[in-house]
Coordinates of N, CA, C and O and ligand atoms in Angstrom, one line a residue:
M1 N -51.8 88.3 -0.9 CA -53.2 88.2 -0.9 C -53.8 89.4 -1.7 O -53.2 90.5 -1.7
A2 N -54.9 89.1 -2.3 CA -55.6 90.2 -3.0 C -57.1 90.0 -2.8 O -57.6 88.9 -2.8
N3 N -57.8 91.1 -2.7 CA -59.3 91.0 -2.5 C -59.9 91.1 -3.9 O -59.6 92.0 -4.7
I4 N -60.6 90.1 -4.3 CA -61.3 90.1 -5.6 C -62.8 89.9 -5.3 O -63.2 89.3 -4.3
S5 N -63.6 90.4 -6.3 CA -65.0 90.3 -6.2 C -65.6 89.7 -7.4 O -65.2 90.1 -8.5
I6 N -66.4 88.6 -7.2 CA -67.0 88.0 -8.4 C -68.5 88.2 -8.2 O -69.1 87.9 -7.2
I7 N -69.1 88.8 -9.2 CA -70.5 89.1 -9.2 C -71.3 88.0 -10.0 O -71.1 87.9 -11.2
A8 N -72.1 87.3 -9.3 CA -72.9 86.3 -10.0 C -74.0 86.9 -10.9 O -74.3 88.1 -10.7
F9 N -74.6 86.2 -11.8 CA -75.6 86.8 -12.7 C -76.8 87.4 -12.0 O -77.3 88.4 -12.4
D10 N -77.2 86.8 -10.8 CA -78.3 87.3 -10.1 C -77.9 88.5 -9.2 O -78.7 89.0 -8.5
G11 N -76.7 89.0 -9.3 CA -76.3 90.1 -8.6 C -75.6 89.8 -7.3 O -75.0 90.7 -6.6
T12 N -75.6 88.5 -6.9 CA -74.9 88.2 -5.6 C -73.4 88.5 -5.7 O -72.8 88.0 -6.7
R13 N -72.9 89.1 -4.7 CA -71.5 89.5 -4.8 C -70.7 88.6 -3.9 O -71.0 88.5 -2.7
F14 N -69.6 88.0 -4.4 CA -68.7 87.2 -3.6 C -67.4 88.0 -3.4 O -66.7 88.1 -4.4
D15 N -67.2 88.5 -2.2 CA -65.9 89.1 -1.9 C -65.0 88.1 -1.3 O -65.3 87.5 -0.3
I16 N -63.9 87.9 -2.0 CA -63.0 86.8 -1.7 C -61.6 87.3 -1.5 O -61.1 88.1 -2.2
V17 N -60.9 86.8 -0.5 CA -59.5 87.0 -0.3 C -58.8 85.9 -1.0 O -58.8 84.8 -0.6
A18 N -58.1 86.3 -2.1 CA -57.5 85.3 -3.0 C -56.0 85.3 -2.8 O -55.3 86.3 -2.7
A19 N -55.4 84.1 -2.8 CA -53.9 83.9 -2.7 C -53.3 84.3 -4.0 O -53.8 84.0 -5.1
E20 N -52.2 85.0 -3.9 CA -51.4 85.3 -5.1 C -51.0 84.0 -5.8 O -50.6 83.1 -5.1
G21 N -51.1 83.9 -7.1 CA -50.7 82.7 -7.8 C -51.9 81.8 -8.0 O -51.8 80.9 -8.9
S22 N -53.0 82.0 -7.3 CA -54.2 81.2 -7.6 C -54.9 81.8 -8.8 O -54.6 83.0 -9.1
T23 N -55.8 81.1 -9.3 CA -56.5 81.7 -10.5 C -57.9 82.2 -10.0 O -58.4 81.7 -9.0
V24 N -58.5 83.1 -10.7 CA -59.8 83.6 -10.4 C -60.8 82.4 -10.4 O -61.7 82.3 -9.5
M25 N -60.6 81.5 -11.3 CA -61.5 80.3 -11.4 C -61.4 79.5 -10.1 O -62.5 79.1 -9.5
E26 N -60.2 79.2 -9.6 CA -60.1 78.4 -8.4 C -60.8 79.1 -7.2 O -61.4 78.4 -6.4
N27 N -60.7 80.4 -7.2 CA -61.4 81.1 -6.1 C -62.9 81.0 -6.2 O -63.6 80.9 -5.2
A28 N -63.4 81.1 -7.5 CA -64.8 81.0 -7.7 C -65.3 79.6 -7.3 O -66.3 79.5 -6.6
V29 N -64.6 78.6 -7.7 CA -65.0 77.2 -7.4 C -65.0 77.0 -5.8 O -66.0 76.5 -5.3
R30 N -63.9 77.5 -5.2 CA -63.8 77.3 -3.8 C -64.9 78.0 -3.0 O -65.3 77.5 -1.9
N31 N -65.4 79.0 -3.6 CA -66.5 79.8 -2.9 C -67.9 79.5 -3.5 O -68.9 80.2 -3.2
S32 N -68.0 78.4 -4.3 CA -69.2 78.0 -4.8 C -70.0 79.1 -5.6 O -71.2 79.2 -5.4
V33 N -69.3 79.9 -6.4 CA -69.9 80.9 -7.2 C -70.7 80.2 -8.3 O -70.2 79.4 -9.0
P34 N -72.0 80.4 -8.3 CA -72.8 79.8 -9.4 C -72.4 80.2 -10.8 O -72.1 81.4 -11.0
G35 N -72.4 79.3 -11.7 CA -72.2 79.7 -13.1 C -70.7 79.4 -13.5 O -70.4 79.6 -14.7
I36 N -69.9 79.1 -12.6 CA -68.5 78.8 -12.9 C -68.3 77.3 -12.7 O -68.0 76.8 -11.6
D37 N -68.5 76.5 -13.8 CA -68.4 75.1 -13.7 C -67.0 74.6 -13.8 O -66.6 73.6 -13.2
A38 N -66.2 75.2 -14.6 CA -64.8 74.9 -14.7 C -64.6 73.4 -14.9 O -63.8 72.7 -14.3
E39 N -65.3 72.9 -15.9 CA -65.3 71.5 -16.2 C -63.9 70.9 -16.5 O -63.7 69.7 -16.1
C40 N -63.0 71.6 -17.1 CA -61.7 71.0 -17.4 C -60.7 71.2 -16.3 O -59.6 70.8 -16.4
G41 N -61.1 71.9 -15.2 CA -60.2 72.0 -14.1 C -59.1 73.0 -14.3 O -58.1 73.0 -13.6
G42 N -59.3 73.9 -15.3 CA -58.3 75.0 -15.4 C -57.3 74.8 -16.6 O -56.3 75.4 -16.6
A43 N -57.6 73.8 -17.4 CA -56.7 73.5 -18.5 C -56.9 74.4 -19.8 O -56.3 74.1 -20.8
C44 N -57.8 75.4 -19.7 CA -58.1 76.2 -20.9 C -58.7 75.4 -22.0 O -58.3 75.5 -23.1
A45 N -59.6 74.4 -21.6 CA -60.1 73.5 -22.6 C -61.6 73.3 -22.5 O -62.1 72.3 -23.0
C46 N -62.3 74.2 -21.8 CA -63.8 74.0 -21.7 C -64.6 75.3 -21.9 O -65.7 75.2 -22.3
A47 N -64.1 76.4 -21.5 CA -64.8 77.7 -21.6 C -66.0 77.8 -20.6 O -66.8 78.7 -20.7
T48 N -66.1 76.9 -19.6 CA -67.2 77.0 -18.6 C -66.7 77.8 -17.4 O -67.4 77.8 -16.4
C49 N -65.6 78.5 -17.6 CA -65.2 79.4 -16.5 C -65.2 80.9 -17.0 O -64.6 81.7 -16.4
H50 N -65.9 81.1 -18.1 CA -66.0 82.4 -18.8 C -66.5 83.5 -17.8 O -67.5 83.3 -17.1
V51 N -65.8 84.6 -17.8 CA -66.3 85.8 -17.0 C -66.1 87.0 -17.9 O -65.4 87.0 -18.9
Y52 N -66.8 88.1 -17.5 CA -66.5 89.4 -18.0 C -65.7 90.2 -17.0 O -66.2 90.3 -15.8
V53 N -64.6 90.7 -17.4 CA -63.8 91.5 -16.5 C -64.4 92.9 -16.4 O -64.8 93.4 -17.5
D54 N -64.6 93.4 -15.2 CA -65.1 94.8 -15.1 C -64.3 95.7 -15.9 O -63.1 95.7 -16.0
E55 N -65.0 96.7 -16.6 CA -64.3 97.6 -17.5 C -63.1 98.3 -16.9 O -62.1 98.5 -17.5
A56 N -63.2 98.6 -15.6 CA -62.1 99.3 -14.9 C -60.9 98.4 -14.8 O -59.8 99.0 -14.5
W57 N -61.0 97.1 -15.1 CA -59.9 96.2 -14.8 C -59.3 95.6 -16.0 O -58.3 94.8 -15.9
T58 N -59.9 95.8 -17.2 CA -59.4 95.1 -18.4 C -58.0 95.3 -18.7 O -57.3 94.4 -19.2
E59 N -57.5 96.5 -18.4 CA -56.1 96.8 -18.8 C -55.2 96.0 -17.9 O -54.2 95.4 -18.3
K60 N -55.5 95.9 -16.6 CA -54.7 95.2 -15.6 C -54.7 93.7 -15.9 O -53.7 93.0 -15.7
T61 N -55.8 93.1 -16.2 CA -55.9 91.7 -16.4 C -55.2 91.3 -17.8 O -54.8 90.2 -18.0
G62 N -55.2 92.3 -18.7 CA -54.5 92.0 -20.0 C -55.3 91.3 -21.0 O -56.5 91.0 -20.8
Q63 N -54.7 90.9 -22.1 CA -55.3 90.2 -23.2 C -55.3 88.7 -23.1 O -54.3 88.2 -22.5
P64 N -56.3 88.0 -23.6 CA -56.2 86.6 -23.6 C -55.1 86.1 -24.5 O -54.8 86.7 -25.5
S65 N -54.5 84.9 -24.1 CA -53.5 84.3 -25.0 C -54.1 83.8 -26.2 O -55.4 83.6 -26.2
P66 N -53.4 83.5 -27.3 CA -54.0 82.9 -28.5 C -54.8 81.6 -28.2 O -55.9 81.4 -28.7
M67 N -54.3 80.8 -27.3 CA -55.0 79.5 -26.9 C -56.3 79.9 -26.2 O -57.4 79.2 -26.5
E68 N -56.3 80.9 -25.3 CA -57.5 81.3 -24.6 C -58.5 81.9 -25.6 O -59.7 81.6 -25.5
E69 N -58.0 82.7 -26.6 CA -58.9 83.2 -27.6 C -59.6 82.1 -28.3 O -60.8 82.2 -28.6
D70 N -58.9 81.1 -28.7 CA -59.5 80.0 -29.4 C -60.6 79.3 -28.6 O -61.7 79.0 -29.1
M71 N -60.4 79.2 -27.3 CA -61.3 78.5 -26.5 C -62.5 79.4 -26.2 O -63.7 79.0 -26.1
L72 N -62.3 80.7 -26.2 CA -63.4 81.7 -26.0 C -64.4 81.6 -27.1 O -65.6 81.9 -26.9
D73 N -64.0 81.1 -28.3 CA -65.0 80.9 -29.4 C -66.1 79.9 -29.0 O -67.2 80.0 -29.5
F74 N -65.9 79.1 -28.0 CA -66.9 78.1 -27.5 C -67.7 78.7 -26.4 O -68.7 78.1 -25.9
A75 N -67.4 79.9 -25.9 CA -68.2 80.5 -24.8 C -69.4 81.2 -25.4 O -69.5 81.4 -26.6
V76 N -70.4 81.4 -24.6 CA -71.7 82.0 -25.0 C -71.6 83.5 -24.7 O -71.1 83.9 -23.7
D77 N -72.2 84.3 -25.6 CA -72.3 85.8 -25.4 C -70.9 86.4 -25.1 O -70.7 87.1 -24.1
V78 N -70.0 86.1 -25.9 CA -68.6 86.7 -25.7 C -68.6 88.2 -26.0 O -69.3 88.6 -26.9
R79 N -67.9 88.9 -25.2 CA -67.8 90.4 -25.3 C -66.3 90.7 -25.3 O -65.5 89.9 -25.0
P80 N -66.0 92.0 -25.6 CA -64.6 92.4 -25.6 C -63.9 92.2 -24.3 O -62.7 92.1 -24.2
T81 N -64.7 92.2 -23.2 CA -64.1 92.1 -21.9 C -64.1 90.6 -21.4 O -63.8 90.3 -20.2
S82 N -64.5 89.7 -22.3 CA -64.5 88.3 -21.9 C -63.1 87.7 -21.6 O -62.2 88.0 -22.4
R83 N -63.0 86.9 -20.6 CA -61.8 86.1 -20.3 C -62.2 84.8 -19.7 O -63.3 84.6 -19.2
L84 N -61.3 83.8 -19.8 CA -61.5 82.6 -19.1 C -60.9 82.7 -17.7 O -59.7 83.1 -17.6
S85 N -61.7 82.6 -16.7 CA -61.2 82.9 -15.3 C -60.0 82.0 -14.9 O -59.3 82.4 -14.0
C86 N -59.9 80.8 -15.5 CA -58.8 80.0 -15.1 C -57.5 80.5 -15.7 O -56.4 80.0 -15.3
Q87 N -57.6 81.5 -16.5 CA -56.3 82.0 -17.1 C -56.0 83.4 -16.6 O -55.1 84.0 -17.0
I88 N -56.7 83.8 -15.5 CA -56.4 85.0 -14.8 C -55.7 84.7 -13.5 O -56.4 84.2 -12.6
K89 N -54.5 84.9 -13.4 CA -53.7 84.6 -12.1 C -53.8 85.8 -11.2 O -53.6 87.0 -11.6
V90 N -54.1 85.6 -10.0 CA -54.2 86.6 -9.0 C -52.8 87.1 -8.6 O -51.9 86.3 -8.4
T91 N -52.6 88.5 -8.7 CA -51.4 89.1 -8.2 C -51.8 90.2 -7.3 O -52.9 90.6 -7.3
A92 N -50.8 90.8 -6.6 CA -51.1 91.9 -5.7 C -51.7 93.1 -6.5 O -52.5 93.8 -6.1
G93 N -51.2 93.2 -7.8 CA -51.7 94.2 -8.7 C -53.2 94.1 -9.0 O -53.8 95.1 -9.5
L94 N -53.8 93.0 -8.8 CA -55.2 92.8 -9.0 C -56.0 92.9 -7.8 O -57.2 92.6 -7.8
D95 N -55.5 93.5 -6.7 CA -56.2 93.7 -5.5 C -57.4 94.7 -5.9 O -57.2 95.8 -6.4
G96 N -58.6 94.2 -5.6 CA -59.8 95.0 -5.9 C -60.5 94.6 -7.2 O -61.5 95.1 -7.6
L97 N -59.9 93.6 -7.9 CA -60.5 93.1 -9.2 C -62.0 92.8 -9.0 O -62.4 92.2 -8.0
V98 N -62.7 93.1 -10.1 CA -64.1 92.8 -10.1 C -64.4 92.0 -11.5 O -64.0 92.5 -12.5
V99 N -65.0 90.9 -11.4 CA -65.4 90.2 -12.6 C -66.9 89.8 -12.5 O -67.4 89.6 -11.4
H100 N -67.6 89.6 -13.6 CA -69.0 89.3 -13.6 C -69.2 88.0 -14.3 O -68.6 87.7 -15.3
V101 N -70.1 87.2 -13.8 CA -70.4 85.9 -14.4 C -71.5 86.1 -15.4 O -72.5 86.7 -15.2
P102 N -71.3 85.5 -16.6 CA -72.4 85.7 -17.7 C -73.6 84.9 -17.3 O -73.6 84.1 -16.4
E103 N -74.7 85.3 -18.0 CA -76.0 84.6 -17.7 C -75.9 83.1 -18.0 O -76.5 82.3 -17.2
R104 N -75.3 82.7 -19.1 CA -75.3 81.3 -19.4 C -73.9 80.9 -19.7 O -73.1 81.7 -20.2
Q105 N -73.5 79.7 -19.5 CA -72.2 79.2 -19.8 C -72.4 78.1 -20.9 O -73.4 77.3 -20.8
G106 N -71.4 78.0 -21.8 CA -71.5 77.1 -22.9 C -71.4 75.6 -22.5 O -71.5 75.2 -21.5
Ligands
FES1 FE1 -61.9 75.0 -18.4 FE2 -61.2 77.5 -17.6 S1 -61.8 75.8 -16.4 S2 -61.3 76.7 -19.6

């Protein structure tokens, strides 16, 4: 288990106990975090699960894969800290992870 926090655009904070091996997107959907539509269900094919990884965590979450990079082109307001939350797998090492939901999703 790992504690992760997802901050909605309006500042609402969702503190979630996430199972290892689940994705950040799955936890967001399960907790009805607004702004994470995850239309493709985690197949890295929609970009509606776009999040900004908190600066303090970008090293631990790592870089997007080439396929994720391509899909991020369809996201809105992409930043260097942008990731698709369905491609971030929860591990014990991500205990304390914080991600932010963008204002708009593509
Ligand atoms: Fe579709 Fe992540 S849920 S790309």
